[in-house]
Amino acid sequence: MKHSLCILFTALLIFSGTATAAEVVTLDRYLEIVKSGNYDLEANIRSIEAAYYGVLASVGYQRPALSAGIGGSYLTGQKASVQGIREKNITSSNLDLVLSWRINLGKSYALDEQQQILSWEIERARFDDSINTLLATAEKTWWTAVLARENIALQKDVLRQRVENNRVTEEKYKQQMVPRLDLIRSEAQVVEAESLVSRAESQYRNLLKTMAGLAGGIDVAPAEEPLTVPELNVTVDIEGAFLSRPAVNIERLTLERNRILKKLTSQGLSPTLNAEISWRPILDPWNSGTPQEGEAVASLRLNIPITDGNETKYRVLNTDRLILAAEATLKSAENATRTELEIALNNWEDAAVLEKDKKRQVERSDEELEITNMIYNEGLGAQIDLINAQTENQRVRTEYLNAVKEMYIALVEIGKTIGDYAPDGDGNWKEAALRYGRGDKIADIVSSPENSPKGTERLPATH
């Protein structure tokens, strides 16, 4: 018994030395570390930046283009009809500057810009959703670790009680006041308590590793703070959750983009006007081509599509079905949000009721254990009664900690469902369009409140 206790305390010293190497942080500090150090989040940020520049590149064809061309030619002299003499070989070179612009006479340019901007806003909403999920996971892990540490303290207290009871039993056995069976039972209780301490510590170490993984490999440990019973401190509003939860926002933006894609597709037969100005500053010889050196040529070409083999017709039907699919997906996302919120609220209520119930049980069990222990020490009670009281006390105290943990987990789930962990910005896709300098074209596309979803904070240029 003394040998096993020595091993246990040595392990505790090693564990405490390892834990002190980690940075002790508060919850807010830990979430900041996760936001700045998580590699998945870093990858998502770079994807957002790539999507941003992709949008800028995708509308480049709408702007005028300037190009320079350098050419050269060599023409051998033709054989003359008289006496077979060849004419002189001709060598020429030229430099041309060309300004071209493909002008769409319909609305497709503005519509294409809008759907490209919305595609970026969808990526940004996915990024918000990843933050919402990541930080909720991080906070759940935090509270699980805090309660796991409390469980270590609980199990150590149980071990302390059983070691003391074993000492008393040994004294009684030496005085031949109790049988050998009582001593065996008390030693078995100590071994069981040692095992529970070891298991609790292992679970806590695993949670610390999970916390470090979410923080990008930085070793952290929850700060030692008084553990209080949480309260429901968030405003629960299902309609507000529809607007603030990124997962719903993704589907809302997708629906709006599909609606604009349908309008864009219907412009498939719209006329276009190609304008081009070409200037030839260098030509050698100066009159060896058209235009000649120093001359410029301007041209306009109007293209009016008549038929495209029903391509536009079927593409419109395709986007129409995509709209119907997006509407159903949006309703599904809203329904999932409603269901998750109701479940989280039910879990909160169950955990809150269970906490109160277990708290009363702990108070009664502590009193029962104290009385049973006193009676046994005075030699008036049976050991089996003491063991039963100890086991019951350990059970209700453990269940009380689990009830408190479930309250914290339920709070996190509620916050995640209503998008509490997502970036809190007031922008939307129209505000993003203004950043591209083309907001005048889309001001009247979306006017109803339900089509103006809550956005996210602006993405920084660097991370």
Coordinates of C-alpha atoms in Angstrom, one line a residue, residues 37-423:
G37 CA -3.1 30.2 -34.2
N38 CA -5.5 27.6 -35.7
Y39 CA -4.1 26.3 -39.0
D40 CA -7.5 25.4 -40.5
L41 CA -8.6 29.0 -39.9
E42 CA -5.5 30.3 -41.5
A43 CA -6.2 28.1 -44.6
N44 CA -9.7 29.5 -44.7
I45 CA -8.4 33.1 -44.5
R46 CA -6.1 32.5 -47.5
S47 CA -9.0 30.9 -49.4
I48 CA -11.1 34.0 -48.8
E49 CA -8.2 36.2 -50.0
A50 CA -7.9 34.0 -53.1
A51 CA -11.7 34.3 -53.8
Y52 CA -11.5 38.1 -53.4
Y53 CA -8.8 38.5 -56.0
G54 CA -10.6 35.9 -58.2
V55 CA -13.6 38.2 -58.3
L56 CA -11.5 41.2 -59.3
A57 CA -9.9 39.1 -62.1
S58 CA -13.2 37.6 -63.3
V59 CA -14.7 41.0 -64.4
G60 CA -11.5 42.2 -66.2
Y61 CA -13.0 41.3 -69.6
Q62 CA -15.6 44.1 -69.2
R63 CA -12.9 46.8 -69.2
P64 CA -11.0 48.2 -72.2
A65 CA -7.8 46.3 -73.1
L66 CA -4.6 47.8 -74.4
S67 CA -2.0 45.7 -76.2
A68 CA 1.2 46.2 -78.3
G69 CA 2.2 44.0 -81.2
I70 CA 5.5 43.7 -83.0
G71 CA 5.6 42.0 -86.4
G72 CA 8.1 41.4 -89.2
S73 CA 8.0 39.8 -92.6
Y74 CA 10.4 38.7 -95.4
L75 CA 9.2 38.4 -99.0
T76 CA 11.5 37.0 -101.6
G77 CA 11.6 38.8 -104.9
Q78 CA 9.5 37.4 -107.7
K79 CA 11.0 36.0 -110.8
A80 CA 10.7 38.5 -113.7
S81 CA 9.1 37.4 -116.9
V82 CA 12.0 38.8 -118.9
Q83 CA 15.4 37.2 -118.8
G84 CA 14.6 35.3 -115.6
I85 CA 15.9 38.1 -113.3
R86 CA 14.4 38.2 -109.7
E87 CA 13.1 41.3 -108.2
K88 CA 14.6 42.7 -104.9
N89 CA 13.7 40.9 -101.7
I90 CA 11.4 42.8 -99.4
T91 CA 11.9 43.0 -95.6
S92 CA 9.4 44.9 -93.4
S93 CA 8.6 45.4 -89.7
N94 CA 5.9 47.1 -87.7
L95 CA 4.8 48.2 -84.2
D96 CA 1.1 48.4 -83.4
L97 CA -0.8 49.7 -80.4
V98 CA -4.4 48.4 -80.1
L99 CA -7.1 49.6 -77.7
S100 CA -10.2 47.3 -77.8
W101 CA -13.4 47.1 -75.8
R102 CA -16.2 44.6 -76.0
I103 CA -19.3 46.6 -75.0
N104 CA -22.4 44.6 -73.9
L105 CA -25.6 46.5 -74.8
G106 CA -27.7 44.5 -72.4
K107 CA -27.4 44.0 -68.6
S108 CA -25.1 41.0 -68.5
Y109 CA -22.0 42.9 -67.4
A110 CA -23.7 44.3 -64.3
L111 CA -25.4 40.9 -63.5
D112 CA -22.1 39.0 -63.9
E113 CA -20.4 41.4 -61.5
Q114 CA -23.2 40.9 -59.0
Q115 CA -23.0 37.1 -59.1
Q116 CA -19.3 37.1 -58.8
I117 CA -19.5 39.4 -55.8
L118 CA -22.1 37.1 -54.3
S119 CA -19.8 34.1 -54.9
W120 CA -17.2 35.8 -52.8
E121 CA -19.8 36.7 -50.1
I122 CA -20.7 33.0 -50.0
E123 CA -17.1 32.1 -49.4
R124 CA -16.9 34.7 -46.7
A125 CA -20.0 33.3 -45.0
R126 CA -18.4 29.9 -45.1
F127 CA -15.4 31.4 -43.4
D128 CA -17.7 32.9 -40.7
D129 CA -19.3 29.5 -40.3
S130 CA -15.9 27.9 -39.8
I131 CA -15.1 30.5 -37.1
N132 CA -18.5 29.9 -35.4
T133 CA -17.9 26.2 -35.3
L134 CA -14.3 26.4 -34.3
L135 CA -14.7 28.8 -31.4
A136 CA -17.8 26.9 -30.1
T137 CA -15.7 23.7 -30.2
A138 CA -12.8 25.5 -28.4
E139 CA -15.1 26.8 -25.7
K140 CA -16.7 23.4 -25.2
T141 CA -13.3 21.9 -24.9
W142 CA -12.3 24.6 -22.4
W143 CA -15.3 23.9 -20.1
T144 CA -14.8 20.2 -20.4
A145 CA -11.2 20.6 -19.3
V146 CA -12.2 22.9 -16.4
L147 CA -14.7 20.3 -15.1
A148 CA -12.2 17.6 -15.7
R149 CA -9.8 19.4 -13.4
E150 CA -12.6 19.7 -10.8
N151 CA -13.1 16.0 -11.2
I152 CA -9.4 15.4 -10.4
A153 CA -9.9 17.4 -7.2
L154 CA -13.0 15.4 -6.3
Q155 CA -11.3 12.1 -6.9
K156 CA -8.3 13.1 -4.8
D157 CA -10.7 14.1 -2.0
V158 CA -12.3 10.6 -2.3
L159 CA -8.8 9.1 -2.2
R160 CA -7.9 11.1 0.9
Q161 CA -11.1 9.9 2.7
R162 CA -10.4 6.3 1.8
V163 CA -6.7 6.4 2.8
E164 CA -7.8 7.8 6.2
N165 CA -10.5 5.1 6.5
N166 CA -7.9 2.5 5.7
R167 CA -5.6 3.9 8.4
V168 CA -8.4 3.6 10.9
T169 CA -9.2 0.1 9.8
E170 CA -5.6 -0.9 10.1
E171 CA -5.5 0.3 13.7
K172 CA -8.7 -1.6 14.5
Y173 CA -7.3 -4.7 12.8
K174 CA -4.1 -4.5 14.9
Q175 CA -6.3 -4.2 18.0
Q176 CA -8.3 -7.2 16.7
M177 CA -11.5 -5.1 16.7
V178 CA -12.3 -5.9 13.1
P179 CA -11.8 -9.0 10.9
R180 CA -9.2 -9.4 8.1
L181 CA -12.0 -9.0 5.6
D182 CA -12.6 -5.3 6.7
L183 CA -8.9 -4.5 6.1
I184 CA -9.0 -6.2 2.6
R185 CA -12.1 -4.2 1.7
S186 CA -10.6 -0.9 2.8
E187 CA -7.4 -1.5 0.9
A188 CA -9.5 -2.4 -2.2
Q189 CA -11.3 0.9 -1.8
V190 CA -8.0 2.8 -1.8
V191 CA -6.8 1.0 -4.9
E192 CA -10.1 1.8 -6.7
A193 CA -9.8 5.5 -5.7
E194 CA -6.2 5.6 -6.9
S195 CA -7.3 4.2 -10.3
L196 CA -10.0 6.9 -10.5
V197 CA -7.5 9.6 -9.8
S198 CA -5.2 8.3 -12.5
R199 CA -8.0 8.1 -15.0
A200 CA -9.2 11.6 -14.2
E201 CA -5.7 13.0 -14.7
S202 CA -5.3 11.1 -18.0
Q203 CA -8.6 12.6 -19.3
Y204 CA -7.5 16.1 -18.2
R205 CA -4.1 15.7 -20.0
N206 CA -5.9 14.6 -23.2
L207 CA -8.2 17.6 -23.0
L208 CA -5.2 19.9 -22.6
K209 CA -3.7 18.3 -25.8
T210 CA -7.0 18.9 -27.6
M211 CA -6.9 22.5 -26.5
A212 CA -3.3 22.8 -27.8
G213 CA -4.3 21.3 -31.1
L214 CA -7.1 23.8 -31.6
A215 CA -4.7 26.6 -30.6
G216 CA -2.1 25.6 -33.3
G217 CA 0.1 23.6 -31.0
I218 CA 0.4 26.1 -28.2
D219 CA 0.3 24.4 -24.8
V220 CA -2.3 26.0 -22.6
A221 CA -4.1 25.3 -19.4
P222 CA -7.3 26.9 -18.0
A223 CA -6.7 29.5 -15.4
E224 CA -7.7 28.6 -11.8
E225 CA -10.9 30.5 -11.3
P226 CA -13.9 29.9 -9.0
L227 CA -16.3 27.6 -10.8
T228 CA -19.8 29.1 -10.7
V229 CA -23.1 27.7 -11.9
P230 CA -23.8 29.4 -15.3
E231 CA -26.9 31.4 -16.2
L232 CA -28.7 31.7 -19.5
N233 CA -27.2 35.1 -20.6
V234 CA -28.0 35.0 -24.3
T235 CA -31.1 36.4 -26.1
V236 CA -32.8 33.5 -27.9
D237 CA -34.7 34.7 -31.0
I238 CA -35.3 32.2 -33.8
E239 CA -35.8 34.9 -36.5
G240 CA -32.6 36.6 -35.3
A241 CA -30.8 33.3 -35.5
F242 CA -31.9 33.0 -39.1
L243 CA -30.2 36.3 -39.9
S244 CA -27.1 35.9 -37.7
R245 CA -26.2 32.2 -38.2
P246 CA -23.6 31.9 -41.0
A247 CA -24.9 28.4 -42.1
V248 CA -28.2 30.0 -42.9
N249 CA -26.6 33.0 -44.4
I250 CA -24.7 30.8 -46.9
E251 CA -27.9 29.4 -48.2
R252 CA -29.6 32.8 -48.4
L253 CA -26.7 34.2 -50.4
T254 CA -26.7 31.1 -52.7
L255 CA -30.4 31.6 -53.4
E256 CA -29.8 35.3 -54.3
R257 CA -26.9 34.4 -56.5
N258 CA -28.9 31.8 -58.4
R259 CA -31.7 34.4 -58.9
I260 CA -29.1 36.7 -60.5
L261 CA -27.6 33.9 -62.5
K262 CA -31.0 33.3 -64.0
K263 CA -31.2 37.0 -65.1
L264 CA -27.7 36.7 -66.4
T265 CA -28.4 33.6 -68.4
S266 CA -31.5 35.2 -70.0
Q267 CA -29.1 37.8 -71.5
G268 CA -27.5 35.1 -73.7
L269 CA -28.8 36.6 -76.9
S270 CA -28.2 40.2 -76.0
P271 CA -26.2 42.3 -78.7
T272 CA -22.6 43.3 -78.2
L273 CA -20.6 46.1 -79.7
N274 CA -16.9 45.6 -80.4
A275 CA -14.9 48.9 -80.5
E276 CA -11.2 49.0 -81.5
I277 CA -8.6 51.7 -82.2
S278 CA -5.3 50.7 -83.7
W279 CA -2.3 53.0 -84.2
R280 CA 0.9 52.1 -86.1
P281 CA 3.7 54.4 -84.9
I282 CA 6.4 52.3 -86.6
L283 CA 6.4 50.7 -90.1
D284 CA 9.5 50.0 -92.2
P285 CA 9.2 50.7 -95.0
W286 CA 6.7 53.4 -94.0
N287 CA 4.2 52.5 -96.9
S288 CA 4.6 48.7 -96.9
G289 CA 1.3 48.0 -95.2
T290 CA -2.1 49.3 -94.1
P291 CA -2.4 51.5 -92.1
Q292 CA 0.8 53.2 -93.0
E293 CA 3.3 54.5 -90.5
G294 CA 1.7 57.2 -88.2
E295 CA -1.8 56.3 -89.2
A296 CA -4.6 55.0 -86.9
V297 CA -7.7 52.9 -87.6
A298 CA -10.9 52.9 -85.6
S299 CA -13.6 50.3 -86.1
L300 CA -17.0 49.3 -84.6
R301 CA -18.7 46.0 -85.1
L302 CA -22.3 45.3 -83.9
N303 CA -23.1 41.6 -83.2
I304 CA -26.8 40.7 -82.9
P305 CA -27.3 37.0 -82.0
I306 CA -30.4 35.5 -83.7
T307 CA -30.4 31.9 -82.5
D308 CA -28.1 29.8 -80.4
G309 CA -29.8 26.4 -80.8
N310 CA -32.0 26.9 -77.7
E311 CA -28.9 27.1 -75.4
T312 CA -30.2 30.2 -73.6
K313 CA -33.6 28.7 -73.2
Y314 CA -32.4 25.5 -71.5
R315 CA -29.8 27.4 -69.4
V316 CA -32.6 29.6 -68.0
L317 CA -34.5 26.4 -67.2
N318 CA -31.4 25.0 -65.5
T319 CA -30.9 28.1 -63.3
D320 CA -34.7 28.1 -62.5
R321 CA -34.4 24.7 -61.0
L322 CA -31.3 25.7 -59.1
I323 CA -33.4 28.5 -57.6
L324 CA -36.0 26.0 -56.5
A325 CA -33.3 23.8 -55.0
A326 CA -31.7 26.8 -53.2
E327 CA -35.1 27.8 -51.8
A328 CA -35.6 24.3 -50.4
T329 CA -32.0 24.2 -49.0
L330 CA -32.6 27.5 -47.3
K331 CA -35.8 26.2 -45.7
S332 CA -33.9 23.1 -44.6
A333 CA -31.1 25.2 -43.0
E334 CA -33.7 27.3 -41.2
N335 CA -35.5 24.2 -40.0
A336 CA -32.2 22.7 -38.8
T337 CA -31.4 25.9 -36.9
R338 CA -34.8 25.9 -35.3
T339 CA -34.4 22.2 -34.3
E340 CA -30.9 22.6 -33.0
L341 CA -31.9 25.7 -31.0
E342 CA -34.9 23.9 -29.4
I343 CA -32.7 20.9 -28.5
A344 CA -30.0 23.1 -27.0
L345 CA -32.7 24.9 -24.9
N346 CA -34.1 21.6 -23.8
N347 CA -30.6 20.4 -22.8
W348 CA -30.1 23.6 -20.9
E349 CA -33.4 23.2 -19.0
D350 CA -32.6 19.5 -18.2
A351 CA -29.1 20.3 -17.0
A352 CA -30.3 23.2 -14.9
V353 CA -33.0 21.1 -13.2
L354 CA -30.5 18.2 -12.8
E355 CA -27.9 20.6 -11.2
K356 CA -30.4 21.7 -8.6
D357 CA -31.5 18.1 -7.9
K358 CA -27.9 16.8 -7.6
K359 CA -26.9 19.7 -5.4
R360 CA -29.6 18.7 -2.9
Q361 CA -28.4 15.0 -3.2
V362 CA -24.8 16.0 -2.5
E363 CA -25.8 17.9 0.6
R364 CA -27.7 14.9 2.0
S365 CA -25.0 12.5 0.9
D366 CA -22.3 14.6 2.6
E367 CA -24.3 14.5 5.8
E368 CA -24.9 10.8 5.6
L369 CA -21.3 10.1 4.9
E370 CA -20.2 12.2 7.9
I371 CA -22.5 10.4 10.2
T372 CA -21.7 7.0 8.9
N373 CA -18.0 7.7 9.1
M374 CA -18.3 8.9 12.7
I375 CA -20.3 5.8 13.7
Y376 CA -17.7 3.5 12.1
N377 CA -14.8 5.2 13.8
E378 CA -16.5 4.8 17.1
G379 CA -16.9 1.1 16.4
L380 CA -20.7 1.2 16.4
G381 CA -21.3 0.7 12.6
A382 CA -20.5 -1.8 10.0
Q383 CA -17.8 -1.2 7.4
I384 CA -20.1 -2.2 4.5
D385 CA -22.4 0.8 5.5
L386 CA -19.4 3.1 5.3
I387 CA -18.4 1.8 1.9
N388 CA -21.9 2.2 0.6
A389 CA -22.0 5.8 1.9
Q390 CA -18.6 6.6 0.3
T391 CA -19.6 5.1 -3.0
E392 CA -22.9 6.9 -3.1
N393 CA -21.2 10.2 -2.1
Q394 CA -18.7 9.8 -4.9
R395 CA -21.5 9.1 -7.4
V396 CA -23.7 12.1 -6.6
R397 CA -20.7 14.5 -6.5
T398 CA -19.5 13.2 -9.9
E399 CA -23.0 13.5 -11.3
Y400 CA -23.3 17.1 -10.0
L401 CA -20.1 18.1 -11.8
N402 CA -21.4 16.5 -15.0
A403 CA -24.7 18.5 -14.6
V404 CA -22.7 21.7 -14.3
K405 CA -20.6 20.8 -17.3
E406 CA -23.8 20.0 -19.4
M407 CA -25.1 23.5 -18.5
Y408 CA -22.0 25.1 -20.0
I409 CA -22.1 22.8 -23.0
A410 CA -25.7 23.7 -23.6
L411 CA -24.9 27.4 -23.4
V412 CA -22.2 27.0 -26.0
E413 CA -24.6 25.1 -28.3
I414 CA -27.2 27.8 -28.0
G415 CA -24.5 30.5 -28.8
K416 CA -23.3 28.4 -31.8
T417 CA -26.8 27.9 -33.1
I418 CA -27.6 31.7 -33.1
G419 CA -24.2 32.5 -34.6
D420 CA -22.8 34.1 -31.5
Y421 CA -19.2 33.0 -32.3
A422 CA -19.2 34.4 -35.8
P423 CA -17.6 37.8 -36.6

